[in-house]
Coordinates of C-alpha atoms in Angstrom, one line a residue:
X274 CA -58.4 -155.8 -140.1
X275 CA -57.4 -152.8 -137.8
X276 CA -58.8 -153.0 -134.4
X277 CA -59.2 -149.4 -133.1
X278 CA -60.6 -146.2 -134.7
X279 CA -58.1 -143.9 -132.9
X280 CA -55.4 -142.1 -134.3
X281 CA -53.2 -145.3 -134.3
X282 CA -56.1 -146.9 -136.1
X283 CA -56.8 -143.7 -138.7
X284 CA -53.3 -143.6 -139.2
X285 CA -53.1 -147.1 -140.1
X286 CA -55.5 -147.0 -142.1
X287 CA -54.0 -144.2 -144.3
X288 CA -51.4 -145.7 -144.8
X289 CA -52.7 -149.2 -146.0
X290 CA -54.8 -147.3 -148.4
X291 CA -52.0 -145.4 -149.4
X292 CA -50.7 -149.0 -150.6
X293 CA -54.0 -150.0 -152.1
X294 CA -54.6 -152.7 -148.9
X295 CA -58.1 -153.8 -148.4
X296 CA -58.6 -153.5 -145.1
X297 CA -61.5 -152.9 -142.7
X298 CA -61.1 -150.0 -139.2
X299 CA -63.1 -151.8 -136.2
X300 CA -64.5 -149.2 -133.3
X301 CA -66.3 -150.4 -130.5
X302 CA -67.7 -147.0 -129.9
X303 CA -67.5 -144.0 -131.9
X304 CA -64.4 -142.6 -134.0
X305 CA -61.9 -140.8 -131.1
X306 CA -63.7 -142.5 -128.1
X307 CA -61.3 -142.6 -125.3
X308 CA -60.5 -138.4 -126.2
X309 CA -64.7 -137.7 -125.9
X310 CA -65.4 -140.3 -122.7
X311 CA -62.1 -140.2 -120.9
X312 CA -61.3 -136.4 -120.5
X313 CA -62.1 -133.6 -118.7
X314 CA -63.8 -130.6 -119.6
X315 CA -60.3 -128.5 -119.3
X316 CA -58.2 -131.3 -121.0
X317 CA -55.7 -129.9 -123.6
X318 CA -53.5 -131.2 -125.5
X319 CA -49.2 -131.0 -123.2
X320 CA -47.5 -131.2 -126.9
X321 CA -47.7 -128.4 -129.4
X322 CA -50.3 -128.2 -131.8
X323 CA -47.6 -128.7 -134.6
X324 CA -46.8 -131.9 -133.1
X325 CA -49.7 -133.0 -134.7
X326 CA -48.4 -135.1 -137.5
X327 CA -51.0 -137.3 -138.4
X328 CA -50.2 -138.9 -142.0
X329 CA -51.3 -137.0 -144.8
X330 CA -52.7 -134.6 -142.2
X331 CA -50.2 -132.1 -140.5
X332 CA -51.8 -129.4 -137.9
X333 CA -53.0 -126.8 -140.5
X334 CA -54.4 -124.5 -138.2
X335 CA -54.1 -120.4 -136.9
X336 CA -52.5 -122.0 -133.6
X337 CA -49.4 -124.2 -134.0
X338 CA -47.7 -123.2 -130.7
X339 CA -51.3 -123.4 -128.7
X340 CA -52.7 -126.3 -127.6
X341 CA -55.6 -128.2 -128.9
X342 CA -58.0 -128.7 -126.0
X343 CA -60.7 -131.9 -125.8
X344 CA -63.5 -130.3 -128.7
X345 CA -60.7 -129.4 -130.9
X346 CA -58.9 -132.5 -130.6
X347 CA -62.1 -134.9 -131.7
X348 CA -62.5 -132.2 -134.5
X349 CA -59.0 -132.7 -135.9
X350 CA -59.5 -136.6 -135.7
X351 CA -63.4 -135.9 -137.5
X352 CA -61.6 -133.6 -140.6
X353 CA -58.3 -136.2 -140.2
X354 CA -61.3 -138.9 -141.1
X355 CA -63.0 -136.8 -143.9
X356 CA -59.9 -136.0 -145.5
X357 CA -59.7 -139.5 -146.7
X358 CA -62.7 -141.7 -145.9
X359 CA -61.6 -144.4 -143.8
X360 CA -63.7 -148.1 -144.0
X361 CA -64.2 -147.0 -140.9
X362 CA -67.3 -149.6 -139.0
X363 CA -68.5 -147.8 -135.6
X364 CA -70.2 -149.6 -132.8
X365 CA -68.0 -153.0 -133.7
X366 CA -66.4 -154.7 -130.5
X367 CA -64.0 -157.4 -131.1
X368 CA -64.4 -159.3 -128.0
X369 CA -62.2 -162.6 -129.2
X370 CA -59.3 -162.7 -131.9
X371 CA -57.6 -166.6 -132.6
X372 CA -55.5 -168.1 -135.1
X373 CA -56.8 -171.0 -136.6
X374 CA -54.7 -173.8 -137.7
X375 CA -54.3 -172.4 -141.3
X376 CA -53.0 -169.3 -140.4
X377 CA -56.0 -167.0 -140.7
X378 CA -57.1 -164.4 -138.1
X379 CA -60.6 -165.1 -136.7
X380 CA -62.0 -162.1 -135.1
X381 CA -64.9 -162.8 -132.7
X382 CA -67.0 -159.5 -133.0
X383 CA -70.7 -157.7 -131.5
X384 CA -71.7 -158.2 -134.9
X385 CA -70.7 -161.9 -135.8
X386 CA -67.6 -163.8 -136.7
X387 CA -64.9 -162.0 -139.4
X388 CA -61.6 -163.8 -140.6
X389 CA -58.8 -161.5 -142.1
X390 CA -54.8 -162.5 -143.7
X391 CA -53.6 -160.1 -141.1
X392 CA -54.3 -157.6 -138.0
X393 CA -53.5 -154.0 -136.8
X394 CA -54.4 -154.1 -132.6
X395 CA -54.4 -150.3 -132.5
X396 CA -56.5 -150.3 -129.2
X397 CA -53.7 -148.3 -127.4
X398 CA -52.8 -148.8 -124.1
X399 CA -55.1 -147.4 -121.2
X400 CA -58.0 -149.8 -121.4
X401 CA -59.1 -150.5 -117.6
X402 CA -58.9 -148.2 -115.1
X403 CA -56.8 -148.7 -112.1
X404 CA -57.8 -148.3 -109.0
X405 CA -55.5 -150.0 -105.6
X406 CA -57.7 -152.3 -103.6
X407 CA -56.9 -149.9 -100.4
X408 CA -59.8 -147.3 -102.2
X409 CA -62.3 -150.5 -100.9
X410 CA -61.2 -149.5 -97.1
X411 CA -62.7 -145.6 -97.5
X412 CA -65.7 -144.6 -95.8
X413 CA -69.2 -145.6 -97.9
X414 CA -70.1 -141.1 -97.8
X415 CA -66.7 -140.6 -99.3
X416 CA -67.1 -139.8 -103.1
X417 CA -64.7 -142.4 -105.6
X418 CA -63.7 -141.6 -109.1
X419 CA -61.2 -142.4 -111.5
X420 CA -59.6 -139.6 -113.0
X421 CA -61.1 -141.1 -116.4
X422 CA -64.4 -140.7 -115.0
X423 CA -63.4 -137.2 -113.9
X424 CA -64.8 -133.7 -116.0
X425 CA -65.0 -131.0 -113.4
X426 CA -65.3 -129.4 -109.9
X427 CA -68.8 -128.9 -110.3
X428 CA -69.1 -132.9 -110.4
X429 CA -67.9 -133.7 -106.7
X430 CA -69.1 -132.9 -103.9
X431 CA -68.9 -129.3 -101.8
X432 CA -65.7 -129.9 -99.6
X433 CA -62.1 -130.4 -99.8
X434 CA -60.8 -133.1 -102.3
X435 CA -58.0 -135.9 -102.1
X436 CA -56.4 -136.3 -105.5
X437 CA -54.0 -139.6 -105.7
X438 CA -51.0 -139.9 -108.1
X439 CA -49.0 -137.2 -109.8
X440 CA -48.9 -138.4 -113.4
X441 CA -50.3 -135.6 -116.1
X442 CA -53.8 -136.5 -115.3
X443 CA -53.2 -136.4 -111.4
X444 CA -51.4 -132.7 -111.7
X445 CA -53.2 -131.0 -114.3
X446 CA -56.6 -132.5 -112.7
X447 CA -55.0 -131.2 -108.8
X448 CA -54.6 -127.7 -110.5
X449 CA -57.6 -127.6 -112.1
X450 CA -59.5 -128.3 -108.9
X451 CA -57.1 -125.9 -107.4
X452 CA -58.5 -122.9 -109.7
X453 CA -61.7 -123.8 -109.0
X454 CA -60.9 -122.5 -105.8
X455 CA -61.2 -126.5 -104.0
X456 CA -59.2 -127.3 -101.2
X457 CA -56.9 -129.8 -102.9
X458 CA -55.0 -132.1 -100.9
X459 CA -52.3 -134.3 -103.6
X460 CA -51.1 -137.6 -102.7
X461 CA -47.3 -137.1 -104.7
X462 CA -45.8 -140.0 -106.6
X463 CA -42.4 -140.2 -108.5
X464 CA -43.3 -138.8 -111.5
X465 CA -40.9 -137.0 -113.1
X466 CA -41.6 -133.0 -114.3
X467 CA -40.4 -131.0 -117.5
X468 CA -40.2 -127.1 -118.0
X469 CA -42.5 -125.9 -120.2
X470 CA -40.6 -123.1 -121.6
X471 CA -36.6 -122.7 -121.7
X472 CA -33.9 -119.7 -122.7
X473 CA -37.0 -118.7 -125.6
X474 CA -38.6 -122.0 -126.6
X475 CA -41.0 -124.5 -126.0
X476 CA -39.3 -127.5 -124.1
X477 CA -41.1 -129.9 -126.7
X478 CA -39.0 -127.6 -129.9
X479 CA -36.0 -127.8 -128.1
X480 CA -36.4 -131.6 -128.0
X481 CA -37.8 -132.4 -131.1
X482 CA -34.7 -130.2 -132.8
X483 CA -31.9 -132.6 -130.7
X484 CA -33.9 -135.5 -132.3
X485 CA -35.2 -137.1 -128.3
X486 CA -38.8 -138.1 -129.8
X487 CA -36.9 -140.0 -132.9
X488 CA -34.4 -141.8 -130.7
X489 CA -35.7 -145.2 -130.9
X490 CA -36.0 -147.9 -128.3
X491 CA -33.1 -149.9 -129.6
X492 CA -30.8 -146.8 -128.9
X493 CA -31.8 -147.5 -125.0
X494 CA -29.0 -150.5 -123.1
X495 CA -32.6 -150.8 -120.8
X496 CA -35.1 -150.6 -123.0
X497 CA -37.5 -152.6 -120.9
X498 CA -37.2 -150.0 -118.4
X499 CA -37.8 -147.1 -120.7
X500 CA -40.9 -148.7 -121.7
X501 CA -42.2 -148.5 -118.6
X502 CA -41.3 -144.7 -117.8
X503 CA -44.3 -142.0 -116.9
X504 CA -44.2 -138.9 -119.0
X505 CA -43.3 -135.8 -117.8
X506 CA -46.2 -133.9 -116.4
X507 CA -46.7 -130.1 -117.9
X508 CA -49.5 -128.6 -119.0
X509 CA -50.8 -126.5 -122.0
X510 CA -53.6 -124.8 -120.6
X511 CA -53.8 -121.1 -120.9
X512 CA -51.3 -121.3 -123.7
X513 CA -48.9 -123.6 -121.5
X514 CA -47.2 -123.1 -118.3
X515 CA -45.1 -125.6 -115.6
X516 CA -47.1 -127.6 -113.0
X517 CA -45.4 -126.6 -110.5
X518 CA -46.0 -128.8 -107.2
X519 CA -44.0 -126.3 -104.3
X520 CA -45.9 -123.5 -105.9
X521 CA -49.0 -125.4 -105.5
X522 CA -48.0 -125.6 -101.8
X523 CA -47.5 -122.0 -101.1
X524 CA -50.6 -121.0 -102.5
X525 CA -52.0 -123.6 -100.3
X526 CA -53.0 -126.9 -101.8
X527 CA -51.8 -130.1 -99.2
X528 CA -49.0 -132.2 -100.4
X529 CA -48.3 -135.8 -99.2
X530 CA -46.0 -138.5 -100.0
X531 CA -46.8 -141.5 -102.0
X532 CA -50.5 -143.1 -100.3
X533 CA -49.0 -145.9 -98.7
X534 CA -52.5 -147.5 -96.6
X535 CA -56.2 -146.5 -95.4
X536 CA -57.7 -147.1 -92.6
X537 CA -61.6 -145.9 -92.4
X538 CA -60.8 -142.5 -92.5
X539 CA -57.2 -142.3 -91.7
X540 CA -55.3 -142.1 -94.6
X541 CA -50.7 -143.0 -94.4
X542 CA -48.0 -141.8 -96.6
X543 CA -44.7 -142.9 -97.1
X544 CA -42.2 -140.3 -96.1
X545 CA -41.1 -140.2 -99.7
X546 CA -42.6 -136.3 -100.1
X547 CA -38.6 -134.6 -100.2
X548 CA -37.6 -137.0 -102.4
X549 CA -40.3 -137.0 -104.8
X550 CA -40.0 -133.0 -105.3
X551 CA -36.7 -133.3 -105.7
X552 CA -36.4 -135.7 -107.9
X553 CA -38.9 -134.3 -110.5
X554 CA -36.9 -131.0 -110.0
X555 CA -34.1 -133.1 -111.2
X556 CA -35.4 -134.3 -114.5
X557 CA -36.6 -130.9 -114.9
X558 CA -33.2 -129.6 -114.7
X559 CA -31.5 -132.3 -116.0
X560 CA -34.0 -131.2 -119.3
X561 CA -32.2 -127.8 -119.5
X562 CA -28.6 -129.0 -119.3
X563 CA -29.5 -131.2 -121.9
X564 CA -31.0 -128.1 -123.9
X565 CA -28.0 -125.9 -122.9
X566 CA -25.8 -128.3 -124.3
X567 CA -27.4 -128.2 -127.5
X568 CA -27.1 -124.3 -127.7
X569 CA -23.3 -124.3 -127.2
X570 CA -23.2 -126.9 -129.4
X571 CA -24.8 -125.7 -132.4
X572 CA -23.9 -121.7 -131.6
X573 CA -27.3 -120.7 -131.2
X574 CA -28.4 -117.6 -130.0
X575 CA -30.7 -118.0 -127.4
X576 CA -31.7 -115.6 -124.4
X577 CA -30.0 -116.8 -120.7
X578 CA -32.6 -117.6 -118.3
X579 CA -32.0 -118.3 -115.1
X580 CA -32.7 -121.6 -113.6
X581 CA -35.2 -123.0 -111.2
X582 CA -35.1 -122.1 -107.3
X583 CA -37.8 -123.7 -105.1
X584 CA -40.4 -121.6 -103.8
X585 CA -41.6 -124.2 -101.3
X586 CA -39.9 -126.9 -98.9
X587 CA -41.8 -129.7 -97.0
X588 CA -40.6 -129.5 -92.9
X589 CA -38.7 -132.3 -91.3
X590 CA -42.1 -133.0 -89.4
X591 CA -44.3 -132.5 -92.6
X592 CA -47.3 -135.1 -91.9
X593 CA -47.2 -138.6 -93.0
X594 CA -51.4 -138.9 -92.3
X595 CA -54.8 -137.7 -92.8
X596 CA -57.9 -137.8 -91.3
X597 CA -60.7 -137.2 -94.2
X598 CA -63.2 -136.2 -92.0
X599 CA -61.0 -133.8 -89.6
X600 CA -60.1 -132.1 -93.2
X601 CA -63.5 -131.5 -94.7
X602 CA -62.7 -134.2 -97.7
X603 CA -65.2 -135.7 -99.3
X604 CA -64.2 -136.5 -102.3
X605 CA -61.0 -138.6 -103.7
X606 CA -59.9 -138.8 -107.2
X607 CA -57.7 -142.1 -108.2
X608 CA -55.0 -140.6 -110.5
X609 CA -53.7 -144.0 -110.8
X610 CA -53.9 -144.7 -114.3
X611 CA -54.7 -147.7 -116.8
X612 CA -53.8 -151.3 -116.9
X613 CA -53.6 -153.1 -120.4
X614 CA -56.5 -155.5 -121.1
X615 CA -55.8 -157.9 -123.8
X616 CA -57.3 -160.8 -122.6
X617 CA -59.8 -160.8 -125.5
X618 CA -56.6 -161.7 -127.6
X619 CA -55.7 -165.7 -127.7
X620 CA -52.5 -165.6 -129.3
X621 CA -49.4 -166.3 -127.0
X622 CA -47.8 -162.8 -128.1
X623 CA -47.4 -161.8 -124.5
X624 CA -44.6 -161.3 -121.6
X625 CA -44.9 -162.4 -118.0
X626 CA -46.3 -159.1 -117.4
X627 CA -48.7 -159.1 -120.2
X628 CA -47.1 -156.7 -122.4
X629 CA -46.9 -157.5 -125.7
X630 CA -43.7 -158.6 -127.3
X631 CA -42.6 -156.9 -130.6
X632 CA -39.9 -155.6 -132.6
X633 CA -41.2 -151.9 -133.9
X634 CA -45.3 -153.5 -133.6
X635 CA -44.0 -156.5 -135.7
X636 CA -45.2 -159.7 -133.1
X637 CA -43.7 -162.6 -133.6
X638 CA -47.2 -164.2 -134.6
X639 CA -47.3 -164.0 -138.4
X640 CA -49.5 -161.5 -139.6
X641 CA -50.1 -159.9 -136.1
X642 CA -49.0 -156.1 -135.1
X643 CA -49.5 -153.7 -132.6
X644 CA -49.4 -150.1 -133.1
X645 CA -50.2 -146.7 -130.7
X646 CA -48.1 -148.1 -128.0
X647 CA -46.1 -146.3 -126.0
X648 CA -42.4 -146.5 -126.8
X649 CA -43.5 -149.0 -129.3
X650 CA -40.6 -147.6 -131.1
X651 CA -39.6 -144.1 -129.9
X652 CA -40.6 -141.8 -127.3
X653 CA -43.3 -140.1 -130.0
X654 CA -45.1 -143.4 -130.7
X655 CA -47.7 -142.9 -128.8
X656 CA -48.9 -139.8 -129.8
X657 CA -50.0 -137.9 -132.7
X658 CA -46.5 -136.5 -133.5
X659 CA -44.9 -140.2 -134.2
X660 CA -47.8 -142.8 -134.4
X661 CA -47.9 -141.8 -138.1
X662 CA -43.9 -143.3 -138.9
X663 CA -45.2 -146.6 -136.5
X664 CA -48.3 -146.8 -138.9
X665 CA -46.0 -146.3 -142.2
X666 CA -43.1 -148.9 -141.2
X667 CA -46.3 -151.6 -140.3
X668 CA -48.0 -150.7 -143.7
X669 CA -44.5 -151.9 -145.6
X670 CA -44.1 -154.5 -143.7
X671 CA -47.7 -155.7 -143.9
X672 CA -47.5 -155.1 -147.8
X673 CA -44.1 -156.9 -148.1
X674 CA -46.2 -160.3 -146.3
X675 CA -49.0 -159.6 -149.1
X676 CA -47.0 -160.3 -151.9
X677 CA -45.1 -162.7 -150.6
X678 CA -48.1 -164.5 -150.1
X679 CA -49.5 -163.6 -153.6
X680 CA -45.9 -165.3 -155.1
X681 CA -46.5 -168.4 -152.2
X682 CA -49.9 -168.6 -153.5
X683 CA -49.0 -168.7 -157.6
X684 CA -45.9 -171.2 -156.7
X685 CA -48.8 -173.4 -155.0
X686 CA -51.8 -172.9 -156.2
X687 CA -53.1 -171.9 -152.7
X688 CA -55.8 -169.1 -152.5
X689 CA -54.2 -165.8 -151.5
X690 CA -57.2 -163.9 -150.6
X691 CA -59.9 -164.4 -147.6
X692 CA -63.4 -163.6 -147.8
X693 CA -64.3 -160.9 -144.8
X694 CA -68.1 -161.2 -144.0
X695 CA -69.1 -157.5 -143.2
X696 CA -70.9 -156.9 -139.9
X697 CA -74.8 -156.4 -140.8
X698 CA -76.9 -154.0 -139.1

């Protein structure tokens, strides 16, 4: 049983029929969900189209170095589908999955009760939107939305707008209000930046040539920590540029440090602003010495560029609060991300921090795998251009667990099959 009909869940699914696997794809909604609910209007794709390396089902189209945006995206997952046919069920929550005492899987579902030798939790990992308990403290005519919840300017308010967190979706969603003509004021975390092009190339080619998306986690003395690591925010609208925060600035958008407390209307920030910019400036060049390296290294011709100068500075004074009404804002938008929700899933596979524990989506519960996380084994896992090798490793492994149960079975006489009752209506 694969729980998920995402990409982690298509691509599992091609490759357990690649293997001749029975197997059944549960969605709760609608093939591609979270990419039609949980994006903007703008949304593109940050990775190159080519990336796109779903298995069987490589990014065939007139635009490889573009960027898919939100339509196109849900189209390539639709053709990705009809390339192959899935036993794809739609409108199927699992809301409860056990082990029972003999070692099958009992999946507790919308549509009844299913059992299965083995599961796939492809779910991926934003699940419930996170929102800090300060946003309860904000006026009652101030406008609250998660930046899942969040399609375009024309859906707040007339005024200015407070947008909270820099990950991708916080700085692409900042801009985008920003074009709009909005008066945008950014709340700026510690998330780290990456150039979008470099001396000729796409950052991403540059990367994906020194092998960074295939390193796996293993290769990492703090993996943990890597796990938990923000990407880089960029963007690919308009055929791809840098987010560039100081720019931003100059041309007149508000920046803050990290939202530190509310108080009715009064808003505090940590006088972490400096640090913040600089930091991502860091990574960003940290990026290119990393790339240059690779160029002298490999004698490639490749035009000089030269690098990064800030175009913007915050003063010593720069101000650590905001008054929401004073500055015409009456909107605020929680770039704050997701928090993991398995809860539904009773089978002590979990860390003191709920993550799940695995070696490459292998749990240590028999039969049970995870796959579409991030870093679940290298930086790509997550994504379209790696979730396809994650889905192909679990496949083998899930095969290899078949036949040994098939020879377990013969030697004892046990049954080696389960009956799955198939949801009705």
């Amino acid at each position: 049983m694969v729980v998920g009909g995402g990409q982690a869940g298509l691509a599992a699914s091609y490759c357990l029929r690649q293997r001749g696997i029975d197997h059944l794809v549960l969605e709760a909604n609608r093939l591609g969900h979270e990419w039609r609910t949980r994006r903007w209007d703008s949304f593109c794709l940050v990775t190159p189209n080519w990336q796109c390396r779903l298995p069987g089902f490589p990014y065939r189209g007139p635009d490889p170095d573009g960027f898919m945006v939100r339509d196109e995206i849900v189209r390539y997952l639709e053709e990705y589908a009809a390339s192959f046919g899935p036993p794809l069920i739609e409108g199927v929550r699992v809301n409860g999955l056990r082990r029972a005492a003999t070692g099958v899987f009992e999946l507790s579902t919308s549509h009844g009760q299913l059992t299965a030798d083995q599961v796939v939790v492809a779910t991926g990992p934003y699940h419930t939107p996170s929102v800090p308990r300060m946003a309860e403290r904000l006026p009652a005519d101030v406008v609250q939305l998660h930046s899942g919840d969040y399609r375009s300017p024309a859906q707040l308010p007339d005024g200015a707008v407070l947008v909270v967190g820099t990950g991708q979706s916080g700085c692409q969603i900042a801009e985008d209000l920003h074009l709009a003509g909005r008066q945008v004021h950014l709340a700026v975390g510690s998330a780290p930046r990456v150039a979008r092009f470099y001396r000729g190339r796409d950052c991403v080619a540059w990367l994906d040539d020194m092998g960074y998306y295939r390193k796996g986690i293993d290769e990492f003395a703090d993996a943990d920590a890597v796990r938990m690591r923000v990407n880089h925010y960029v963007t690919g609208r308009d055929g791809g540029r840098d987010i560039d925060l100081r720019a931003f600035a100059r041309d007149g958008m508000r920046l803050y440090g990290r939202l530190a407390g509310v108080a009715g209307s009064m808003m505090s920030f940590a006088d972490d602003l400096r640090a913040n910019l600089d930091g991502a400036d860091a990574v960003a060049e940290g990026i290119k010495d990393a790339i240059d390296a690779h160029i002298v290294a490999h004698a490639i011709d490749a035009p000089r560029e030269a690098r990064y100068m800030p175009v913007w500075e915050p003063s010593a004074d720069h101000p650590r609060s905001l008054d929401l009404c004073a500055a015409g804002i009456t909107s605020v938008v929680w770039a704050t991300g997701f928090v993991r929700d398995h809860r539904w899933i009773e089978v002590p596979v979990f860390d003191g921090r709920g993550y799940p524990m695995h070696w490459r989506g292998a749990t240590n519960c028999p039969g049970l795998y995870f796959l579409g996380l991030p870093w679940q084994r290298s930086w790509g896992s997550g994504r379209f251009e790696a979730v396809g090798r994650d889905a192909e490793f679990l496949a083998g492994h899930i095969d290899a667990s078949r036949r040994l149960a098939d020879v377990c079975g013969t030697l004892t006489g046990a049954p080696t099959t389960l009956s799955v009752a198939l949801p009705v209506g």
